[in-house]
XYZ file of C-alpha atoms in Angstrom:
730
model
C 107.882 119.268 75.539
C 105.687 120.672 78.266
C 105.544 118.532 81.613
C 102.465 117.631 83.278
C 101.196 115.124 86.146
C 97.712 113.958 86.085
C 96.376 114.241 89.805
C 92.603 113.682 89.447
C 92.253 110.094 88.056
C 89.561 107.420 88.441
C 90.276 103.729 88.033
C 87.563 100.957 87.712
C 87.412 101.031 91.365
C 85.274 104.184 91.249
C 82.812 101.357 90.731
C 80.936 101.643 87.655
C 82.029 105.292 87.387
C 85.478 104.664 85.884
C 86.728 101.900 83.427
C 90.384 102.787 83.471
C 92.668 100.141 84.496
C 95.850 100.548 86.283
C 97.924 98.672 83.703
C 96.494 100.664 80.889
C 97.201 103.856 82.727
C 100.681 102.863 83.277
C 101.333 101.919 79.638
C 99.745 105.155 78.441
C 101.746 107.240 80.791
C 104.951 105.715 79.567
C 103.804 106.424 75.993
C 103.374 110.113 76.825
C 106.676 110.284 78.663
C 104.893 111.202 81.899
C 106.798 110.692 85.205
C 103.962 111.298 87.791
C 100.580 110.120 88.259
C 97.817 109.937 91.035
C 94.904 107.663 91.613
C 91.971 109.317 93.283
C 89.058 107.209 93.436
C 85.380 108.425 94.342
C 85.115 108.190 98.335
C 87.415 105.217 98.554
C 91.008 103.766 98.468
C 90.357 100.316 96.814
C 92.946 100.730 94.293
C 95.376 102.732 96.305
C 98.000 100.073 97.299
C 97.771 98.093 93.870
C 98.266 101.388 92.016
C 101.336 102.074 94.357
C 102.989 98.690 93.846
C 102.195 98.439 90.215
C 103.348 102.186 89.194
C 106.536 101.514 91.449
C 107.370 98.220 89.592
C 106.936 100.326 86.327
C 109.169 103.284 87.299
C 106.372 105.640 87.492
C 106.187 108.084 90.357
C 102.896 107.019 92.224
C 100.725 109.307 94.257
C 97.990 108.038 96.204
C 94.890 109.864 96.764
C 91.009 110.052 97.065
C 88.143 112.128 95.793
C 86.488 112.497 98.962
C 82.691 113.487 99.475
C 82.680 116.419 101.859
C 79.526 117.118 103.736
C 77.890 120.386 104.091
C 77.415 120.089 107.534
C 78.139 117.172 109.857
C 78.862 113.977 108.270
C 76.627 112.334 110.831
C 73.711 114.418 109.660
C 71.419 112.505 107.144
C 71.896 115.182 104.232
C 72.540 113.838 100.534
C 74.212 116.953 99.540
C 78.002 116.882 99.568
C 80.978 118.201 97.706
C 83.924 116.718 95.762
C 87.165 117.215 97.399
C 90.677 115.863 95.964
C 92.978 114.665 98.666
C 96.650 113.634 97.963
C 99.054 111.912 100.362
C 102.187 114.255 100.704
C 104.149 111.679 102.979
C 103.399 108.853 105.267
C 101.716 110.890 107.824
C 99.458 112.089 105.068
C 98.835 108.690 103.952
C 97.877 107.632 107.483
C 95.512 110.284 107.704
C 93.925 109.383 104.332
C 93.351 105.946 105.634
C 91.596 107.490 108.659
C 89.444 109.991 106.713
C 88.460 107.139 104.131
C 87.516 104.718 107.143
C 85.598 107.470 109.176
C 83.918 108.388 105.950
C 82.752 104.907 105.495
C 82.132 103.878 109.254
C 80.744 107.218 110.420
C 79.666 109.381 107.673
C 77.946 107.125 105.172
C 74.465 108.232 103.869
C 74.161 107.058 100.158
C 77.940 107.580 99.978
C 80.920 107.820 102.363
C 81.296 111.292 103.718
C 83.808 113.238 105.580
C 83.305 116.816 107.078
C 85.306 119.988 107.932
C 85.905 119.000 111.411
C 87.482 115.427 110.252
C 89.712 117.334 107.805
C 90.805 119.525 110.554
C 91.717 116.802 112.836
C 93.389 114.707 109.950
C 94.900 117.391 107.669
C 98.478 116.703 108.430
C 100.542 115.442 105.355
C 97.689 116.077 102.936
C 97.592 118.215 99.811
C 93.977 119.242 98.810
C 92.615 120.707 95.714
C 89.114 122.124 95.158
C 88.331 119.413 92.724
C 85.699 119.679 89.841
C 82.191 121.311 89.250
C 81.065 119.260 92.272
C 83.799 120.844 94.575
C 83.177 123.223 97.555
C 84.319 126.288 95.622
C 82.991 125.661 92.042
C 79.509 124.339 93.015
C 78.370 127.365 94.928
C 79.583 129.484 92.130
C 77.461 127.349 89.656
C 74.700 128.043 91.970
C 75.473 131.718 91.939
C 76.311 131.733 95.622
C 79.968 133.262 95.420
C 79.802 134.131 99.067
C 79.682 130.499 99.961
C 82.445 129.638 97.442
C 84.957 132.220 99.212
C 83.958 130.985 102.749
C 84.723 127.315 101.868
C 87.814 128.373 100.070
C 88.981 130.395 103.054
C 88.073 127.603 105.421
C 89.994 125.107 103.294
C 92.911 127.288 103.228
C 92.977 127.752 106.985
C 92.922 123.973 107.381
C 95.449 123.113 104.772
C 97.633 126.303 104.403
C 98.186 128.166 101.334
C 100.925 125.776 100.364
C 98.767 122.603 100.429
C 95.473 123.844 99.296
C 95.055 124.395 95.340
C 92.308 125.789 93.372
C 91.778 123.328 90.733
C 90.760 124.270 86.987
C 89.205 121.723 84.543
C 88.214 122.200 80.979
C 86.262 119.425 79.268
C 84.737 121.348 76.653
C 81.771 122.307 79.137
C 80.504 125.965 79.155
C 79.823 125.738 82.961
C 83.747 124.914 83.471
C 84.595 128.000 81.390
C 82.122 130.215 83.439
C 83.184 128.641 86.909
C 87.086 129.134 85.845
C 86.534 132.748 85.314
C 85.493 132.939 88.868
C 87.720 130.680 90.325
C 91.033 132.474 89.604
C 90.050 135.776 91.316
C 89.157 133.841 94.300
C 92.473 131.897 94.174
C 94.220 135.491 93.954
C 91.915 136.885 96.859
C 93.191 134.225 99.326
C 96.595 133.843 98.082
C 95.932 130.119 96.907
C 97.935 128.549 93.893
C 96.223 127.189 90.780
C 96.437 123.806 89.427
C 95.011 122.158 86.141
C 93.394 118.822 85.641
C 91.434 116.724 83.749
C 88.820 114.609 85.419
C 90.090 111.071 84.019
C 87.785 108.356 83.699
C 88.937 106.393 81.010
C 92.408 105.913 79.309
C 91.511 106.765 75.676
C 89.187 109.049 73.901
C 87.670 106.037 72.173
C 86.550 104.771 75.530
C 83.935 107.323 75.948
C 81.100 105.365 74.640
C 82.038 102.458 77.040
C 82.027 104.647 79.985
C 78.701 105.806 78.988
C 77.377 102.252 78.983
C 79.149 101.839 82.291
C 77.392 104.513 84.026
C 73.980 103.197 82.293
C 74.798 99.751 84.306
C 75.433 101.781 87.410
C 72.284 103.790 87.251
C 69.925 101.157 85.862
C 69.132 103.256 82.773
C 69.864 102.840 78.983
C 71.561 105.045 76.530
C 67.929 106.174 75.056
C 67.149 107.968 78.298
C 67.745 111.649 77.695
C 67.658 112.197 81.583
C 70.013 109.850 82.490
C 73.406 110.720 84.348
C 76.013 111.175 81.855
C 79.212 112.947 80.714
C 78.325 115.583 78.194
C 81.490 115.239 76.299
C 84.174 112.636 75.467
C 87.108 114.497 77.007
C 87.275 112.646 80.253
C 90.369 110.656 79.144
C 94.173 110.618 79.962
C 95.389 113.376 77.932
C 98.916 114.148 76.961
C 100.865 117.082 78.242
C 100.473 118.837 74.916
C 96.872 118.553 74.919
C 96.769 119.943 78.404
C 99.141 122.900 77.223
C 96.701 123.722 74.738
C 93.744 124.002 77.341
C 95.567 125.889 79.991
C 98.683 127.470 78.243
C 97.276 130.973 79.221
C 97.570 129.705 83.042
C 101.018 128.291 82.833
C 101.252 128.418 86.832
C 98.366 125.778 86.816
C 100.174 123.430 84.557
C 103.531 123.823 86.549
C 101.976 123.298 89.790
C 100.921 119.807 88.816
C 104.660 118.841 88.712
C 105.267 120.896 91.866
C 102.448 119.080 93.799
C 103.896 115.751 92.444
C 107.359 116.573 93.757
C 105.897 117.476 96.991
C 104.594 114.111 97.315
C 107.176 111.380 98.391
C 105.327 108.335 99.988
C 107.135 105.048 100.772
C 104.996 102.082 101.257
C 107.560 99.600 101.194
C 107.429 96.638 103.540
C 108.219 97.756 107.190
C 107.892 94.513 108.975
C 105.174 92.400 110.304
C 102.176 93.776 112.720
C 101.299 90.431 114.342
C 98.717 90.661 117.093
C 99.893 90.735 120.670
C 99.276 87.312 122.618
C 99.180 87.542 126.297
C 101.215 84.492 127.777
C 101.224 83.165 131.386
C 103.658 84.652 133.771
C 107.147 83.233 133.673
C 107.039 82.415 129.830
C 108.168 84.590 126.820
C 106.108 84.092 123.677
C 108.865 81.565 122.296
C 108.924 79.522 125.439
C 105.373 79.314 125.743
C 104.932 78.194 122.076
C 107.623 75.384 122.944
C 105.832 74.339 125.910
C 102.720 74.086 124.409
C 104.028 72.212 121.084
C 105.829 69.581 123.593
C 102.827 69.063 125.570
C 100.847 68.415 122.389
C 103.479 66.153 121.037
C 103.336 63.938 124.121
C 99.512 63.660 123.642
C 99.925 62.947 119.946
C 103.086 60.725 120.053
C 103.167 59.647 123.696
C 106.795 61.410 123.786
C 108.659 64.518 122.526
C 112.029 62.788 121.982
C 113.771 61.061 119.049
C 112.656 62.087 115.446
C 109.650 63.885 117.121
C 111.997 66.034 119.207
C 114.356 66.713 116.409
C 111.659 67.809 113.937
C 110.018 70.187 116.764
C 113.264 71.684 117.462
C 114.214 72.320 113.845
C 110.622 73.854 113.147
C 110.823 75.926 116.158
C 113.915 77.286 115.218
C 112.691 78.342 111.874
C 109.614 79.802 113.409
C 111.318 82.023 115.981
C 114.233 83.099 113.529
C 111.330 84.488 111.330
C 109.742 85.989 114.440
C 106.392 84.064 113.865
C 105.781 82.926 117.330
C 102.570 84.862 117.855
C 101.153 83.665 114.549
C 101.033 80.133 115.832
C 99.957 81.188 119.181
C 97.137 83.065 117.953
C 95.865 80.412 115.682
C 96.247 77.604 118.231
C 94.028 79.680 120.584
C 91.103 80.206 118.574
C 91.298 76.686 117.245
C 91.250 75.661 120.838
C 88.264 77.919 121.633
C 86.482 76.262 118.823
C 87.100 72.741 119.880
C 86.443 73.402 123.633
C 83.177 74.844 122.488
C 82.077 72.195 120.282
C 82.654 73.846 117.149
C 83.853 71.471 114.454
C 87.238 72.311 113.008
C 88.622 70.661 109.810
C 91.757 68.767 109.950
C 93.745 71.637 108.152
C 94.478 72.060 104.442
C 97.371 72.700 102.334
C 101.052 73.070 103.114
C 100.489 73.504 107.141
C 99.961 69.716 107.225
C 103.595 69.629 106.863
C 104.210 71.145 110.309
C 104.771 68.903 113.246
C 104.534 72.295 115.460
C 100.747 72.599 113.721
C 100.120 69.101 114.497
C 101.303 68.980 117.979
C 99.201 72.092 118.769
C 96.146 70.399 117.215
C 95.832 72.965 114.311
C 96.018 70.190 111.758
C 95.113 66.533 112.126
C 97.575 64.445 110.007
C 100.737 63.129 111.139
C 103.532 64.893 109.092
C 106.022 62.018 109.976
C 103.790 59.237 108.998
C 102.840 60.754 105.593
C 106.297 62.168 104.852
C 105.218 65.779 104.440
C 107.751 68.380 104.108
C 107.874 71.495 106.466
C 109.854 73.610 103.951
C 106.760 73.749 101.651
C 104.980 75.542 104.545
C 107.642 77.828 106.035
C 111.350 78.353 105.039
C 113.738 81.178 105.712
C 114.679 81.648 102.062
C 111.011 82.583 101.483
C 110.358 85.245 103.809
C 106.404 85.079 103.697
C 103.773 84.808 106.373
C 102.647 81.523 107.176
C 99.379 80.585 105.544
C 97.073 78.215 107.479
C 93.570 77.877 106.050
C 90.909 76.765 108.805
C 87.708 75.170 108.077
C 84.822 75.197 110.767
C 81.360 74.106 110.735
C 79.341 76.726 108.432
C 76.512 77.129 111.119
C 79.057 78.276 113.806
C 81.664 80.071 111.937
C 80.661 83.463 113.284
C 81.241 82.393 116.737
C 85.005 81.930 116.063
C 85.123 85.420 114.660
C 83.183 86.821 117.361
C 85.730 85.243 119.729
C 88.765 86.836 117.864
C 86.995 90.078 117.746
C 86.530 89.898 121.729
C 89.955 88.790 122.330
C 92.050 91.204 120.222
C 89.458 94.321 119.891
C 86.885 95.325 117.529
C 89.165 97.853 115.981
C 92.035 95.311 115.531
C 89.929 92.850 113.659
C 87.898 92.877 110.306
C 86.807 90.958 107.501
C 88.413 91.463 104.077
C 86.822 92.917 100.973
C 86.728 91.262 97.528
C 85.393 92.718 94.151
C 82.767 91.278 91.917
C 83.556 91.954 88.217
C 81.675 91.968 85.005
C 82.062 88.407 83.874
C 81.396 86.986 80.454
C 77.635 86.507 80.844
C 77.066 89.515 83.405
C 78.735 91.673 80.701
C 76.601 90.698 77.880
C 73.429 90.932 80.032
C 74.389 94.382 81.688
C 75.412 95.956 78.143
C 72.290 94.527 76.580
C 70.146 96.198 79.110
C 71.981 99.463 78.812
C 71.724 99.367 75.056
C 68.088 98.920 75.529
C 67.922 95.651 73.488
C 65.002 93.102 73.663
C 65.507 90.722 76.591
C 65.203 87.506 74.540
C 67.827 88.514 72.231
C 70.344 89.317 74.953
C 69.596 86.235 76.645
C 70.144 84.149 73.574
C 73.804 85.267 73.537
C 74.477 85.046 77.114
C 73.168 81.510 77.281
C 75.545 80.418 74.756
C 78.556 81.331 76.898
C 79.662 78.567 79.083
C 79.671 78.624 82.837
C 82.840 77.910 84.811
C 85.988 79.630 85.760
C 88.235 81.336 83.334
C 85.449 81.733 80.595
C 85.714 84.865 78.745
C 83.995 86.154 75.649
C 87.019 85.578 73.485
C 87.245 81.770 74.548
C 83.678 81.268 74.018
C 83.888 82.801 70.563
C 86.516 80.137 69.807
C 84.831 77.273 71.628
C 81.060 77.720 70.922
C 80.317 77.586 67.168
C 76.718 78.931 67.541
C 77.825 81.872 69.251
C 80.604 82.713 66.847
C 77.893 82.076 64.044
C 75.778 85.022 65.755
C 78.655 87.143 66.021
C 79.600 86.864 62.164
C 76.011 87.040 60.946
C 74.056 89.447 62.969
C 75.126 92.933 63.015
C 73.293 93.907 66.014
C 74.452 91.070 68.160
C 77.915 91.790 66.839
C 77.665 94.920 68.282
C 76.469 93.727 71.536
C 79.261 91.119 71.920
C 82.015 93.792 70.964
C 80.896 96.302 73.523
C 80.656 93.660 76.345
C 84.075 92.437 75.669
C 85.284 95.878 76.172
C 83.552 96.145 79.790
C 84.291 92.438 80.555
C 86.448 92.026 83.594
C 85.704 95.701 85.096
C 85.089 95.736 88.591
C 81.242 95.756 89.553
C 80.870 95.988 93.148
C 82.685 95.249 96.603
C 81.532 92.499 98.749
C 82.835 90.455 101.718
C 85.547 87.669 101.152
C 83.893 84.278 101.878
C 86.756 83.463 104.638
C 89.072 86.210 104.991
C 89.835 87.783 108.574
C 92.637 90.137 109.241
C 93.962 90.706 112.616
C 96.423 93.484 113.740
C 98.580 94.338 116.825
C 97.581 98.313 116.178
C 94.151 99.335 115.428
C 93.478 98.172 111.711
C 92.949 101.860 110.364
C 96.675 102.717 111.178
C 97.487 100.288 108.106
C 94.477 99.687 105.994
C 91.360 101.736 105.189
C 87.977 100.117 106.424
C 84.321 100.004 105.372
C 81.153 98.331 106.006
C 80.438 95.199 104.075
C 79.753 95.852 100.297
C 80.400 99.678 100.967
C 77.208 100.196 102.551
C 75.922 102.156 105.611
C 75.412 98.833 107.803
C 77.354 95.256 108.170
C 80.516 93.802 109.179
C 83.388 96.031 109.063
C 85.781 95.060 106.191
C 88.988 96.264 104.904
C 88.945 98.480 101.645
C 92.298 96.520 100.286
C 91.584 93.000 99.137
C 93.305 89.747 100.503
C 96.270 89.728 98.196
C 97.518 93.093 99.539
C 97.432 92.733 103.168
C 100.467 90.390 103.509
C 102.451 93.094 101.824
C 101.581 95.241 104.627
C 102.730 92.770 107.307
C 99.129 91.930 108.497
C 98.134 88.658 109.723
C 95.286 87.418 107.395
C 93.702 83.799 108.048
C 90.875 82.158 106.174
C 87.963 81.225 108.350
C 86.205 79.122 105.851
C 82.698 78.086 106.925
C 82.282 74.535 105.444
C 78.671 72.824 105.136
C 80.433 69.445 104.902
C 81.708 69.639 108.383
C 78.200 70.530 109.665
C 77.055 67.572 107.671
C 79.792 65.168 109.113
C 79.242 66.533 112.593
C 75.225 65.719 112.410
C 76.417 62.314 110.907
C 78.617 61.675 114.004
C 75.834 62.593 116.360
C 73.541 60.097 114.790
C 76.084 57.301 115.018
C 76.992 58.165 118.585
C 73.699 56.206 119.705
C 75.279 52.933 118.798
C 79.382 53.983 119.338
C 79.365 56.732 122.173
C 83.039 56.907 121.761
C 82.919 58.084 118.102
C 84.234 61.574 117.274
C 85.063 63.329 113.972
C 88.870 62.726 114.760
C 88.414 59.088 115.602
C 86.592 58.243 112.326
C 88.913 55.230 110.985
C 90.751 55.680 107.960
C 90.766 52.094 107.087
C 86.996 51.230 106.856
C 86.774 48.691 104.292
C 83.132 49.358 103.643
C 83.736 52.974 102.914
C 86.480 52.036 100.343
C 83.846 49.573 98.723
C 81.421 52.528 98.462
C 84.162 54.620 96.745
C 85.107 51.805 94.452
C 81.317 51.709 93.307
C 81.338 55.404 92.579
C 79.004 56.203 95.431
C 80.403 59.766 95.824
C 77.399 62.054 96.082
C 77.888 64.362 99.110
C 81.496 63.416 99.292
C 83.742 66.771 99.533
C 85.529 67.039 96.316
C 84.860 63.897 95.042
C 80.943 64.230 93.723
C 80.502 64.940 90.036
C 80.756 63.183 86.939
C 84.452 63.512 86.127
C 85.596 63.031 89.643
C 83.454 60.297 90.314
C 84.507 58.238 87.007
C 88.253 59.047 88.364
C 87.345 57.623 91.705
C 86.235 54.357 90.242
C 89.308 54.082 87.727
C 91.392 54.477 90.701
C 89.543 52.027 92.757
C 90.854 53.176 96.226
C 91.654 50.440 98.878
C 93.712 52.351 101.430
C 93.840 56.072 102.523
C 97.099 56.660 100.377
C 94.915 55.894 97.300
C 92.647 58.652 98.481
C 95.478 61.052 98.824
C 96.444 60.193 95.236
C 93.069 60.444 94.193
C 92.567 63.871 95.384
C 96.035 64.957 93.639
C 94.782 63.486 90.313
C 91.609 65.569 90.171
C 93.649 68.810 90.025
C 94.292 70.240 86.473
C 98.312 69.513 86.551
C 98.564 66.040 87.729
C 95.199 65.087 85.692
C 97.296 64.249 82.606
C 99.249 61.844 84.679
C 96.008 59.735 85.461
C 95.913 57.225 82.875
C 99.468 56.168 83.566
C 98.928 55.973 87.290
C 95.830 53.993 86.992
C 97.464 51.645 84.689
C 100.506 51.179 86.761
C 98.346 50.902 90.098
C 96.190 47.921 88.338
C 99.249 46.228 86.847
C 98.398 47.033 83.250
C 101.775 49.035 82.753
C 105.090 48.142 84.297
C 106.365 50.639 86.962
C 109.684 52.225 85.842
C 112.215 54.539 87.557
C 114.350 56.682 85.242
C 116.925 56.546 87.892
C 117.452 54.091 90.808
C 117.394 57.119 93.581
C 113.944 57.815 92.506
C 112.324 54.481 93.670
C 112.387 55.373 97.315
C 110.848 58.802 96.346
C 108.249 57.641 93.743
C 107.108 53.844 94.820
C 104.207 55.264 96.864
C 102.837 56.626 93.419
C 104.084 53.671 91.318
C 106.855 55.965 89.532
C 104.632 58.763 88.845
C 105.937 62.166 90.223
C 102.587 63.021 91.495
C 103.089 65.382 94.510
C 104.947 68.567 94.763
C 106.770 67.210 97.753
C 108.052 64.362 95.494
C 109.477 67.201 93.230
C 111.244 68.664 96.181
C 112.931 65.537 97.241
C 113.971 64.474 93.632
C 115.597 68.046 93.251
C 117.231 67.434 96.749
C 118.534 63.763 96.416
C 119.372 64.007 92.488
C 120.623 67.619 92.090
C 121.541 68.633 95.739
C 119.002 71.252 96.423
C 118.316 72.084 99.745
C 114.549 71.799 100.728
C 114.393 75.406 100.797
C 115.581 75.600 97.165
C 113.302 72.737 96.405
C 110.437 74.924 97.572
C 111.476 77.436 95.244
C 111.381 75.096 92.162
C 107.897 73.862 93.324
C 106.670 77.277 93.563
C 107.728 78.082 90.084
C 106.197 74.966 88.686
C 102.936 75.761 90.478
C 102.905 79.300 89.309
C 104.208 78.320 85.765
C 106.942 80.885 85.874
C 108.839 80.358 82.879
C 111.743 82.553 83.499
C 112.322 80.799 86.928
C 111.970 77.291 85.366
C 114.598 78.270 82.800
C 116.837 79.085 85.630
C 116.189 75.857 87.644
C 116.654 73.717 84.302
C 120.135 74.494 84.283
C 120.650 74.222 88.066
C 118.865 70.965 88.309
C 120.744 69.395 85.408
C 124.122 70.554 86.531
C 123.524 69.631 89.904
C 122.798 65.970 88.702
C 125.659 65.781 86.488
C 127.789 66.946 89.791
C 126.167 63.935 91.342
C 127.652 61.557 88.682
C 124.445 61.327 86.616
C 124.565 61.566 82.879
C 123.383 64.618 81.287
C 120.853 62.622 79.097
C 119.286 60.988 82.232
C 119.361 64.458 84.138
C 117.249 65.835 81.242
C 115.062 62.974 81.295
C 114.400 63.256 84.736
C 113.836 67.047 84.599
C 111.226 66.564 81.643
C 109.572 63.988 84.193
C 109.072 66.534 86.972
């Protein structure tokens, strides 16, 4: 069987110009017995890190690259003419250079598309393998235009930049007569300059059957229909992931070009495994280390909060600081404390902190969070523990009308090249897919709209789920052939990445210039706007970068205005001194007056508020937990026990102390951690792993924990049947 490596391949992140998904390519590569594969999206590196991680996990050798746009002249000139040029990272140096080239193309060379030029290539060529790409390449395209002199000049210039060992003349054959003509001219040019040949297929989708859907996707991109003869389209259905045998049939007479795919693949040896954190440098006053300054500020804050830093407070501070310093996260807390202090000192409203960070007395003492973790019995290990080596995650809310001021402060403090917002991707959702595909098919708008309107609104909605849950939609699908066809085509494109935009809250801060770690662009992949990463939120932590959620919250702005109005009668009132025991507020909640109340307004949550009938703050905490999808199933039991309609029972006496605040119902994840510790001998770190497995519904981890939990209970003298009952409870 011949060996072959695909080196020219586009994913769905060649936005609306490719529909192949990473998992599909990986599965198909395994079916074909292929060992190496590259991802080379148009002008961007959106998928590079995801591809590297997914392929590595699947035991496939990942090659990271980009099909760049090469300007004819200077990238700074406003000239739409550009070539395609394939660039592959040979090693880590080459990868860093790809980051720089991709970033410069977007930040300096954007004109309709992100462009580089020959001077940029000269500056950042080290560690990169280049190929002459497709019919749009710098050698093939001049040949098409009968300018062979320019083709040779470009070939010579690229050979000088990369050397004859790292610049390849690329041959393609998708059944286009232009390619056959160009290939006949490319081979002599390669011989003239002593350049090796390489064969490729310009892959845009996984299977040949996907060609019609790729055509629809391009119609969506260009806002045309399949009936438009002048539309941009691929003239054949050969742009799929071909097998080595299929490539052998095409290029068997140029065996060198096939063998060189493996040669290039084996030249590429890139290691992007985690290499530590790159937390920003934080300047501390003379006489302090970062660790000692953090402890100083925490203890000063604790004295303000508690009036002292001794006893239980001091013990908790010492423990948390020991964990923080052992994990090397001192700068993280100093950075967060600093910009929170800036916001407070400048009258910018800051939320009390959300999520697991509320369990940290360090965060509370620094003023990062607003709830006392000792008073509310919150667990630090849920936020941070040495057995789960991940970056702390503190989500911060700011008044939406002044959020940008906090980001500007961070940019000024750490440097414009060290801070960026974070990219996110919009996809073709169920409704959008139906509407876009209907438009591309040239169908009457009312007919398309009739289908789209039947698809429900909300998270996790899909066309398949809608067909199951909406009888009218299923009837249309079964009885109208034209609409049946529309729905089937929309299903195939559903979920494909459609556009890039800016994450609503995410900001990343780095010790080094960000371009050393991540490719950058302008917001939405345009010529102007805020600088954002090309890698999305979930991938940045794996690079060791500090990512923060700076959420602009309109609710905070409204509360701030309300406080200002009340100050006319109560000058001492602040957002932090609003009482949590105001009986009038609880009376309003019990009446269901929840309009405008963050997370409680809405039909179902209003009904739940009335049913719970809160009269103390702990009831509000329970209410907020009950409106989450998991605990919601326990709501009837919790409400009945709270109001005395059902007896409160504990499967084991040791559970009473843990569950009495929630009437014997295991409502909070912290309770699960404590039950595991008290009954089964878990450490808090192990309890956090159990909590996480439950939250993620990780069945494999849960199965392992079931044995661990039950055996731990038995070792503590609890009967197996009772241990199994408690396990079922949690």
